[in-house]
mmCIF file with all atom_site columns, N, CA and C in Angstrom:
data_model
loop_
_atom_site.group_PDB
_atom_site.id
_atom_site.type_symbol
_atom_site.label_atom_id
_atom_site.label_alt_id
_atom_site.label_comp_id
_atom_site.label_asym_id
_atom_site.label_entity_id
_atom_site.label_seq_id
_atom_site.pdbx_PDB_ins_code
_atom_site.Cartn_x
_atom_site.Cartn_y
_atom_site.Cartn_z
_atom_site.occupancy
_atom_site.B_iso_or_equiv
_atom_site.pdbx_formal_charge
_atom_site.auth_seq_id
_atom_site.auth_comp_id
_atom_site.auth_asym_id
_atom_site.auth_atom_id
_atom_site.pdbx_PDB_model_num
ATOM 1   N N  . MET A 1 1  ? 95.282  88.213  124.343 1.00 45.00 ? 3  MET A N  1
ATOM 2   C CA . MET A 1 1  ? 95.443  87.502  123.098 1.00 45.00 ? 3  MET A CA 1
ATOM 3   C C  . MET A 1 1  ? 96.009  89.578  122.655 1.00 45.00 ? 3  MET A C  1
ATOM 4   N N  . VAL A 1 2  ? 96.641  89.446  121.441 1.00 57.00 ? 4  VAL A N  1
ATOM 5   C CA . VAL A 1 2  ? 96.680  90.812  121.081 1.00 57.00 ? 4  VAL A CA 1
ATOM 6   C C  . VAL A 1 2  ? 95.780  91.454  120.055 1.00 57.00 ? 4  VAL A C  1
ATOM 7   N N  . LYS A 1 3  ? 94.472  91.710  120.396 1.00 78.00 ? 5  LYS A N  1
ATOM 8   C CA . LYS A 1 3  ? 93.871  92.362  119.301 1.00 78.00 ? 5  LYS A CA 1
ATOM 9   C C  . LYS A 1 3  ? 94.224  93.715  118.290 1.00 78.00 ? 5  LYS A C  1
ATOM 10  N N  . PHE A 1 4  ? 94.843  92.194  117.197 1.00 82.00 ? 6  PHE A N  1
ATOM 11  C CA . PHE A 1 4  ? 95.092  93.084  116.093 1.00 82.00 ? 6  PHE A CA 1
ATOM 12  C C  . PHE A 1 4  ? 93.788  93.930  115.132 1.00 82.00 ? 6  PHE A C  1
ATOM 13  N N  . PHE A 1 5  ? 92.832  93.537  115.417 1.00 85.00 ? 7  PHE A N  1
ATOM 14  C CA . PHE A 1 5  ? 91.913  93.923  113.814 1.00 85.00 ? 7  PHE A CA 1
ATOM 15  C C  . PHE A 1 5  ? 90.452  94.858  114.739 1.00 85.00 ? 7  PHE A C  1
ATOM 16  N N  . SER A 1 6  ? 90.591  96.272  115.013 1.00 91.00 ? 8  SER A N  1
ATOM 17  C CA . SER A 1 6  ? 88.856  96.615  115.739 1.00 91.00 ? 8  SER A CA 1
ATOM 18  C C  . SER A 1 6  ? 88.203  96.541  115.143 1.00 91.00 ? 8  SER A C  1
ATOM 19  N N  . ALA A 1 7  ? 87.272  96.715  115.557 1.00 90.00 ? 9  ALA A N  1
ATOM 20  C CA . ALA A 1 7  ? 85.648  95.803  115.346 1.00 90.00 ? 9  ALA A CA 1
ATOM 21  C C  . ALA A 1 7  ? 85.577  96.941  113.956 1.00 90.00 ? 9  ALA A C  1
ATOM 22  N N  . ARG A 1 8  ? 85.656  98.130  113.761 1.00 93.00 ? 10 ARG A N  1
ATOM 23  C CA . ARG A 1 8  ? 84.920  99.182  112.714 1.00 93.00 ? 10 ARG A CA 1
ATOM 24  C C  . ARG A 1 8  ? 86.419  99.273  111.422 1.00 93.00 ? 10 ARG A C  1
ATOM 25  N N  . SER A 1 9  ? 87.491  98.228  111.336 1.00 93.00 ? 11 SER A N  1
ATOM 26  C CA . SER A 1 9  ? 88.307  97.740  110.286 1.00 93.00 ? 11 SER A CA 1
ATOM 27  C C  . SER A 1 9  ? 87.461  96.043  109.812 1.00 93.00 ? 11 SER A C  1
ATOM 28  N N  . ILE A 1 10 ? 87.657  95.312  110.446 1.00 93.00 ? 12 ILE A N  1
ATOM 29  C CA . ILE A 1 10 ? 86.496  94.680  110.655 1.00 93.00 ? 12 ILE A CA 1
ATOM 30  C C  . ILE A 1 10 ? 85.114  94.858  109.072 1.00 93.00 ? 12 ILE A C  1
ATOM 31  N N  . MET A 1 11 ? 84.549  95.895  110.136 1.00 95.00 ? 13 MET A N  1
ATOM 32  C CA . MET A 1 11 ? 83.521  95.775  109.427 1.00 95.00 ? 13 MET A CA 1
ATOM 33  C C  . MET A 1 11 ? 83.841  96.730  107.699 1.00 95.00 ? 13 MET A C  1
ATOM 34  N N  . VAL A 1 12 ? 84.961  97.506  107.778 1.00 96.00 ? 14 VAL A N  1
ATOM 35  C CA . VAL A 1 12 ? 85.057  97.920  106.373 1.00 96.00 ? 14 VAL A CA 1
ATOM 36  C C  . VAL A 1 12 ? 85.576  97.226  105.803 1.00 96.00 ? 14 VAL A C  1
ATOM 37  N N  . MET A 1 13 ? 86.179  95.397  106.167 1.00 96.00 ? 15 MET A N  1
ATOM 38  C CA . MET A 1 13 ? 86.748  94.605  105.592 1.00 96.00 ? 15 MET A CA 1
ATOM 39  C C  . MET A 1 13 ? 85.418  94.410  104.860 1.00 96.00 ? 15 MET A C  1
ATOM 40  N N  . VAL A 1 14 ? 84.476  93.731  105.626 1.00 97.00 ? 16 VAL A N  1
ATOM 41  C CA . VAL A 1 14 ? 84.093  93.144  105.466 1.00 97.00 ? 16 VAL A CA 1
ATOM 42  C C  . VAL A 1 14 ? 82.898  93.683  103.610 1.00 97.00 ? 16 VAL A C  1
ATOM 43  N N  . PHE A 1 15 ? 82.824  95.124  104.600 1.00 98.00 ? 17 PHE A N  1
ATOM 44  C CA . PHE A 1 15 ? 81.692  95.602  103.187 1.00 98.00 ? 17 PHE A CA 1
ATOM 45  C C  . PHE A 1 15 ? 82.142  95.884  101.767 1.00 98.00 ? 17 PHE A C  1
ATOM 46  N N  . LEU A 1 16 ? 84.029  96.370  102.051 1.00 97.00 ? 18 LEU A N  1
ATOM 47  C CA . LEU A 1 16 ? 85.095  95.896  100.194 1.00 97.00 ? 18 LEU A CA 1
ATOM 48  C C  . LEU A 1 16 ? 84.691  94.678  100.201 1.00 97.00 ? 18 LEU A C  1
ATOM 49  N N  . THR A 1 17 ? 84.965  93.864  101.114 1.00 97.00 ? 19 THR A N  1
ATOM 50  C CA . THR A 1 17 ? 84.235  92.153  100.484 1.00 97.00 ? 19 THR A CA 1
ATOM 51  C C  . THR A 1 17 ? 83.674  92.331  99.697  1.00 97.00 ? 19 THR A C  1
ATOM 52  N N  . LEU A 1 18 ? 81.945  92.483  100.336 1.00 97.00 ? 20 LEU A N  1
ATOM 53  C CA . LEU A 1 18 ? 80.997  92.527  100.279 1.00 97.00 ? 20 LEU A CA 1
ATOM 54  C C  . LEU A 1 18 ? 80.638  93.200  98.071  1.00 97.00 ? 20 LEU A C  1
ATOM 55  N N  . SER A 1 19 ? 81.252  94.284  98.181  1.00 96.00 ? 21 SER A N  1
ATOM 56  C CA . SER A 1 19 ? 81.038  94.774  97.899  1.00 96.00 ? 21 SER A CA 1
ATOM 57  C C  . SER A 1 19 ? 82.025  94.704  96.517  1.00 96.00 ? 21 SER A C  1
ATOM 58  N N  . MET A 1 20 ? 82.227  94.018  96.427  1.00 95.00 ? 22 MET A N  1
ATOM 59  C CA . MET A 1 20 ? 83.354  93.800  95.465  1.00 95.00 ? 22 MET A CA 1
ATOM 60  C C  . MET A 1 20 ? 83.007  91.990  94.940  1.00 95.00 ? 22 MET A C  1
ATOM 61  N N  . LEU A 1 21 ? 82.245  91.098  95.626  1.00 96.00 ? 23 LEU A N  1
ATOM 62  C CA . LEU A 1 21 ? 81.317  90.590  95.476  1.00 96.00 ? 23 LEU A CA 1
ATOM 63  C C  . LEU A 1 21 ? 80.159  90.675  94.703  1.00 96.00 ? 23 LEU A C  1
ATOM 64  N N  . LEU A 1 22 ? 79.996  91.630  94.693  1.00 96.00 ? 24 LEU A N  1
ATOM 65  C CA . LEU A 1 22 ? 78.307  91.695  95.029  1.00 96.00 ? 24 LEU A CA 1
ATOM 66  C C  . LEU A 1 22 ? 77.944  92.994  93.165  1.00 96.00 ? 24 LEU A C  1
ATOM 67  N N  . LEU A 1 23 ? 79.234  93.525  93.367  1.00 93.00 ? 25 LEU A N  1
ATOM 68  C CA . LEU A 1 23 ? 78.545  95.208  92.336  1.00 93.00 ? 25 LEU A CA 1
ATOM 69  C C  . LEU A 1 23 ? 79.138  94.556  90.694  1.00 93.00 ? 25 LEU A C  1
ATOM 70  N N  . PRO A 1 24 ? 79.434  93.542  90.661  1.00 90.00 ? 26 PRO A N  1
ATOM 71  C CA . PRO A 1 24 ? 79.878  93.167  89.921  1.00 90.00 ? 26 PRO A CA 1
ATOM 72  C C  . PRO A 1 24 ? 78.725  92.360  89.087  1.00 90.00 ? 26 PRO A C  1
ATOM 73  N N  . LEU A 1 25 ? 77.647  91.927  89.965  1.00 93.00 ? 27 LEU A N  1
ATOM 74  C CA . LEU A 1 25 ? 76.416  90.995  89.835  1.00 93.00 ? 27 LEU A CA 1
ATOM 75  C C  . LEU A 1 25 ? 75.637  92.375  89.064  1.00 93.00 ? 27 LEU A C  1
ATOM 76  N N  . PHE A 1 26 ? 75.379  93.438  89.139  1.00 92.00 ? 28 PHE A N  1
ATOM 77  C CA . PHE A 1 26 ? 74.496  94.732  88.883  1.00 92.00 ? 28 PHE A CA 1
ATOM 78  C C  . PHE A 1 26 ? 74.818  95.300  88.230  1.00 92.00 ? 28 PHE A C  1
ATOM 79  N N  . LEU A 1 27 ? 76.306  95.853  87.829  1.00 92.00 ? 29 LEU A N  1
ATOM 80  C CA . LEU A 1 27 ? 77.314  96.643  87.206  1.00 92.00 ? 29 LEU A CA 1
ATOM 81  C C  . LEU A 1 27 ? 76.394  96.358  85.592  1.00 92.00 ? 29 LEU A C  1
ATOM 82  N N  . PRO A 1 28 ? 77.030  97.578  85.044  1.00 92.00 ? 30 PRO A N  1
ATOM 83  C CA . PRO A 1 28 ? 77.591  96.876  83.951  1.00 92.00 ? 30 PRO A CA 1
ATOM 84  C C  . PRO A 1 28 ? 78.840  96.482  83.345  1.00 92.00 ? 30 PRO A C  1
ATOM 85  N N  . PRO A 1 29 ? 78.881  95.675  81.988  1.00 89.00 ? 31 PRO A N  1
ATOM 86  C CA . PRO A 1 29 ? 79.897  95.848  81.927  1.00 89.00 ? 31 PRO A CA 1
ATOM 87  C C  . PRO A 1 29 ? 80.625  96.774  81.052  1.00 89.00 ? 31 PRO A C  1
ATOM 88  N N  . LEU A 1 30 ? 82.540  97.082  81.449  1.00 88.00 ? 32 LEU A N  1
ATOM 89  C CA . LEU A 1 30 ? 83.063  97.937  81.427  1.00 88.00 ? 32 LEU A CA 1
ATOM 90  C C  . LEU A 1 30 ? 84.065  98.226  79.379  1.00 88.00 ? 32 LEU A C  1
ATOM 91  N N  . PRO A 1 31 ? 83.695  99.134  78.631  1.00 93.00 ? 33 PRO A N  1
ATOM 92  C CA . PRO A 1 31 ? 84.689  98.583  78.143  1.00 93.00 ? 33 PRO A CA 1
ATOM 93  C C  . PRO A 1 31 ? 86.053  98.492  78.040  1.00 93.00 ? 33 PRO A C  1
ATOM 94  N N  . PRO A 1 32 ? 87.007  98.357  77.163  1.00 91.00 ? 34 PRO A N  1
ATOM 95  C CA . PRO A 1 32 ? 88.425  98.145  77.177  1.00 91.00 ? 34 PRO A CA 1
ATOM 96  C C  . PRO A 1 32 ? 88.982  99.397  77.735  1.00 91.00 ? 34 PRO A C  1
ATOM 97  N N  . PRO A 1 33 ? 90.551  99.490  78.380  1.00 91.00 ? 35 PRO A N  1
ATOM 98  C CA . PRO A 1 33 ? 91.125  100.525 78.570  1.00 91.00 ? 35 PRO A CA 1
ATOM 99  C C  . PRO A 1 33 ? 91.095  100.808 77.051  1.00 91.00 ? 35 PRO A C  1
ATOM 100 N N  . PRO A 1 34 ? 92.324  102.244 76.793  1.00 94.00 ? 36 PRO A N  1
ATOM 101 C CA . PRO A 1 34 ? 93.245  102.558 76.027  1.00 94.00 ? 36 PRO A CA 1
ATOM 102 C C  . PRO A 1 34 ? 94.565  101.783 76.076  1.00 94.00 ? 36 PRO A C  1
ATOM 103 N N  . LEU A 1 35 ? 93.968  101.440 74.589  1.00 93.00 ? 37 LEU A N  1
ATOM 104 C CA . LEU A 1 35 ? 95.949  100.282 74.271  1.00 93.00 ? 37 LEU A CA 1
ATOM 105 C C  . LEU A 1 35 ? 97.020  101.020 74.720  1.00 93.00 ? 37 LEU A C  1
ATOM 106 N N  . LEU A 1 36 ? 97.146  102.036 74.981  1.00 94.00 ? 38 LEU A N  1
ATOM 107 C CA . LEU A 1 36 ? 98.273  102.817 75.900  1.00 94.00 ? 38 LEU A CA 1
ATOM 108 C C  . LEU A 1 36 ? 98.543  102.656 77.090  1.00 94.00 ? 38 LEU A C  1
ATOM 109 N N  . LEU A 1 37 ? 97.247  102.745 78.255  1.00 95.00 ? 39 LEU A N  1
ATOM 110 C CA . LEU A 1 37 ? 97.123  102.443 78.952  1.00 95.00 ? 39 LEU A CA 1
ATOM 111 C C  . LEU A 1 37 ? 97.292  101.231 79.639  1.00 95.00 ? 39 LEU A C  1
ATOM 112 N N  . LEU A 1 38 ? 96.822  100.305 79.052  1.00 93.00 ? 40 LEU A N  1
ATOM 113 C CA . LEU A 1 38 ? 97.560  98.452  79.383  1.00 93.00 ? 40 LEU A CA 1
ATOM 114 C C  . LEU A 1 38 ? 98.806  98.200  79.074  1.00 93.00 ? 40 LEU A C  1
ATOM 115 N N  . PHE A 1 39 ? 99.891  99.158  78.989  1.00 96.00 ? 41 PHE A N  1
ATOM 116 C CA . PHE A 1 39 ? 101.476 99.639  79.002  1.00 96.00 ? 41 PHE A CA 1
ATOM 117 C C  . PHE A 1 39 ? 102.046 100.011 80.285  1.00 96.00 ? 41 PHE A C  1
ATOM 118 N N  . VAL A 1 40 ? 101.024 100.252 80.819  1.00 97.00 ? 42 VAL A N  1
ATOM 119 C CA . VAL A 1 40 ? 101.415 101.258 82.287  1.00 97.00 ? 42 VAL A CA 1
ATOM 120 C C  . VAL A 1 40 ? 102.109 100.480 83.094  1.00 97.00 ? 42 VAL A C  1
ATOM 121 N N  . PRO A 1 41 ? 101.366 98.958  83.670  1.00 96.00 ? 43 PRO A N  1
ATOM 122 C CA . PRO A 1 41 ? 101.987 97.785  84.703  1.00 96.00 ? 43 PRO A CA 1
ATOM 123 C C  . PRO A 1 41 ? 103.316 97.155  83.875  1.00 96.00 ? 43 PRO A C  1
ATOM 124 N N  . VAL A 1 42 ? 104.123 97.540  82.093  1.00 97.00 ? 44 VAL A N  1
ATOM 125 C CA . VAL A 1 42 ? 104.931 97.244  81.378  1.00 97.00 ? 44 VAL A CA 1
ATOM 126 C C  . VAL A 1 42 ? 105.526 97.904  82.106  1.00 97.00 ? 44 VAL A C  1
ATOM 127 N N  . VAL A 1 43 ? 105.605 99.401  81.613  1.00 97.00 ? 45 VAL A N  1
ATOM 128 C CA . VAL A 1 43 ? 106.493 100.220 82.067  1.00 97.00 ? 45 VAL A CA 1
ATOM 129 C C  . VAL A 1 43 ? 106.830 100.035 82.930  1.00 97.00 ? 45 VAL A C  1
ATOM 130 N N  . ILE A 1 44 ? 106.010 100.227 84.596  1.00 98.00 ? 46 ILE A N  1
ATOM 131 C CA . ILE A 1 44 ? 106.479 100.514 85.864  1.00 98.00 ? 46 ILE A CA 1
ATOM 132 C C  . ILE A 1 44 ? 107.569 99.021  86.127  1.00 98.00 ? 46 ILE A C  1
ATOM 133 N N  . MET A 1 45 ? 106.987 97.936  85.584  1.00 98.00 ? 47 MET A N  1
ATOM 134 C CA . MET A 1 45 ? 108.209 96.565  86.047  1.00 98.00 ? 47 MET A CA 1
ATOM 135 C C  . MET A 1 45 ? 109.151 97.114  84.976  1.00 98.00 ? 47 MET A C  1
ATOM 136 N N  . ALA A 1 46 ? 109.651 97.725  84.172  1.00 97.00 ? 48 ALA A N  1
ATOM 137 C CA . ALA A 1 46 ? 110.668 97.907  83.171  1.00 97.00 ? 48 ALA A CA 1
ATOM 138 C C  . ALA A 1 46 ? 111.902 98.814  83.757  1.00 97.00 ? 48 ALA A C  1
ATOM 139 N N  . VAL A 1 47 ? 110.872 99.602  84.419  1.00 97.00 ? 49 VAL A N  1
ATOM 140 C CA . VAL A 1 47 ? 111.632 100.563 84.857  1.00 97.00 ? 49 VAL A CA 1
ATOM 141 C C  . VAL A 1 47 ? 111.913 99.470  86.828  1.00 97.00 ? 49 VAL A C  1
ATOM 142 N N  . LEU A 1 48 ? 111.630 99.537  87.082  1.00 96.00 ? 50 LEU A N  1
ATOM 143 C CA . LEU A 1 48 ? 111.746 98.634  88.513  1.00 96.00 ? 50 LEU A CA 1
ATOM 144 C C  . LEU A 1 48 ? 113.145 97.760  87.965  1.00 96.00 ? 50 LEU A C  1
ATOM 145 N N  . MET A 1 49 ? 113.043 97.366  87.132  1.00 96.00 ? 51 MET A N  1
ATOM 146 C CA . MET A 1 49 ? 113.791 96.121  86.705  1.00 96.00 ? 51 MET A CA 1
ATOM 147 C C  . MET A 1 49 ? 115.017 96.784  86.241  1.00 96.00 ? 51 MET A C  1
ATOM 148 N N  . LEU A 1 50 ? 114.998 97.745  85.693  1.00 95.00 ? 52 LEU A N  1
ATOM 149 C CA . LEU A 1 50 ? 116.368 98.709  85.515  1.00 95.00 ? 52 LEU A CA 1
ATOM 150 C C  . LEU A 1 50 ? 116.847 99.095  86.245  1.00 95.00 ? 52 LEU A C  1
ATOM 151 N N  . LEU A 1 51 ? 116.136 99.988  88.152  1.00 92.00 ? 53 LEU A N  1
ATOM 152 C CA . LEU A 1 51 ? 116.780 100.424 88.767  1.00 92.00 ? 53 LEU A CA 1
ATOM 153 C C  . LEU A 1 51 ? 116.985 99.010  89.387  1.00 92.00 ? 53 LEU A C  1
ATOM 154 N N  . ALA A 1 52 ? 116.961 97.775  89.605  1.00 92.00 ? 54 ALA A N  1
ATOM 155 C CA . ALA A 1 52 ? 116.914 96.814  90.266  1.00 92.00 ? 54 ALA A CA 1
ATOM 156 C C  . ALA A 1 52 ? 118.759 95.717  89.950  1.00 92.00 ? 54 ALA A C  1
ATOM 157 N N  . PHE A 1 53 ? 118.764 96.297  88.069  1.00 92.00 ? 55 PHE A N  1
ATOM 158 C CA . PHE A 1 53 ? 120.311 95.998  88.612  1.00 92.00 ? 55 PHE A CA 1
ATOM 159 C C  . PHE A 1 53 ? 120.684 97.061  87.450  1.00 92.00 ? 55 PHE A C  1
ATOM 160 N N  . SER A 1 54 ? 120.943 97.892  87.989  1.00 88.00 ? 56 SER A N  1
ATOM 161 C CA . SER A 1 54 ? 121.765 98.549  87.497  1.00 88.00 ? 56 SER A CA 1
ATOM 162 C C  . SER A 1 54 ? 122.511 99.068  88.908  1.00 88.00 ? 56 SER A C  1
ATOM 163 N N  . PRO A 1 55 ? 123.771 99.528  88.563  1.00 82.00 ? 57 PRO A N  1
ATOM 164 C CA . PRO A 1 55 ? 124.318 99.654  89.834  1.00 82.00 ? 57 PRO A CA 1
ATOM 165 C C  . PRO A 1 55 ? 124.399 101.035 90.867  1.00 82.00 ? 57 PRO A C  1
ATOM 166 N N  . THR A 1 56 ? 125.238 100.183 92.413  1.00 74.00 ? 58 THR A N  1
ATOM 167 C CA . THR A 1 56 ? 125.363 101.425 92.404  1.00 74.00 ? 58 THR A CA 1
ATOM 168 C C  . THR A 1 56 ? 125.794 102.767 92.192  1.00 74.00 ? 58 THR A C  1
ATOM 169 N N  . GLN A 1 57 ? 125.816 103.540 93.552  1.00 74.00 ? 59 GLN A N  1
ATOM 170 C CA . GLN A 1 57 ? 126.208 104.531 92.890  1.00 74.00 ? 59 GLN A CA 1
ATOM 171 C C  . GLN A 1 57 ? 127.197 105.085 94.118  1.00 74.00 ? 59 GLN A C  1
ATOM 172 N N  . VAL A 1 58 ? 127.511 104.601 95.088  1.00 68.00 ? 60 VAL A N  1
ATOM 173 C CA . VAL A 1 58 ? 128.204 104.797 95.854  1.00 68.00 ? 60 VAL A CA 1
ATOM 174 C C  . VAL A 1 58 ? 129.312 104.111 95.540  1.00 68.00 ? 60 VAL A C  1
ATOM 175 N N  . PRO A 1 59 ? 130.681 104.486 95.904  1.00 67.00 ? 61 PRO A N  1
ATOM 176 C CA . PRO A 1 59 ? 131.974 103.131 95.267  1.00 67.00 ? 61 PRO A CA 1
ATOM 177 C C  . PRO A 1 59 ? 132.113 102.324 96.601  1.00 67.00 ? 61 PRO A C  1
ATOM 178 N N  . ASN A 1 60 ? 132.552 101.329 96.022  1.00 65.00 ? 62 ASN A N  1
ATOM 179 C CA . ASN A 1 60 ? 133.977 100.373 97.879  1.00 65.00 ? 62 ASN A CA 1
ATOM 180 C C  . ASN A 1 60 ? 132.480 99.833  98.321  1.00 65.00 ? 62 ASN A C  1
ATOM 181 N N  . VAL A 1 61 ? 131.581 99.972  98.007  1.00 62.00 ? 63 VAL A N  1
ATOM 182 C CA . VAL A 1 61 ? 130.318 98.781  98.986  1.00 62.00 ? 63 VAL A CA 1
ATOM 183 C C  . VAL A 1 61 ? 130.826 97.558  99.384  1.00 62.00 ? 63 VAL A C  1
ATOM 184 N N  . ALA A 1 62 ? 131.327 96.918  100.656 1.00 66.00 ? 64 ALA A N  1
ATOM 185 C CA . ALA A 1 62 ? 131.614 95.904  100.110 1.00 66.00 ? 64 ALA A CA 1
ATOM 186 C C  . ALA A 1 62 ? 129.620 94.977  100.968 1.00 66.00 ? 64 ALA A C  1
ATOM 187 N N  . THR A 1 63 ? 129.781 93.773  100.209 1.00 68.00 ? 65 THR A N  1
ATOM 188 C CA . THR A 1 63 ? 128.620 92.957  100.734 1.00 68.00 ? 65 THR A CA 1
ATOM 189 C C  . THR A 1 63 ? 129.528 91.752  101.261 1.00 68.00 ? 65 THR A C  1
ATOM 190 N N  . SER A 1 64 ? 128.672 90.748  101.681 1.00 69.00 ? 66 SER A N  1
ATOM 191 C CA . SER A 1 64 ? 129.166 89.302  102.281 1.00 69.00 ? 66 SER A CA 1
ATOM 192 C C  . SER A 1 64 ? 127.736 89.068  102.150 1.00 69.00 ? 66 SER A C  1
ATOM 193 N N  . ALA A 1 65 ? 128.315 87.435  102.394 1.00 67.00 ? 67 ALA A N  1
ATOM 194 C CA . ALA A 1 65 ? 126.751 86.408  102.246 1.00 67.00 ? 67 ALA A CA 1
ATOM 195 C C  . ALA A 1 65 ? 126.963 85.729  103.533 1.00 67.00 ? 67 ALA A C  1
ATOM 196 N N  . VAL A 1 66 ? 126.251 85.990  104.454 1.00 66.00 ? 68 VAL A N  1
ATOM 197 C CA . VAL A 1 66 ? 125.591 85.974  105.529 1.00 66.00 ? 68 VAL A CA 1
ATOM 198 C C  . VAL A 1 66 ? 125.267 84.709  105.933 1.00 66.00 ? 68 VAL A C  1
#
């Protein structure tokens, strides 16, 4: 059988999982981010959709359904 993960990578994943589960119990809650920072994912999504639906710059591109 192929070994996908080494022992070191498994230990790193276990440590990250435990830290994500346990640290919120001990750390105080953070204040909300500034309003403009909340729009960053919206802007990224808008740019990605603009790029996805914009026409290509290569002329005469042949496409076919498989």
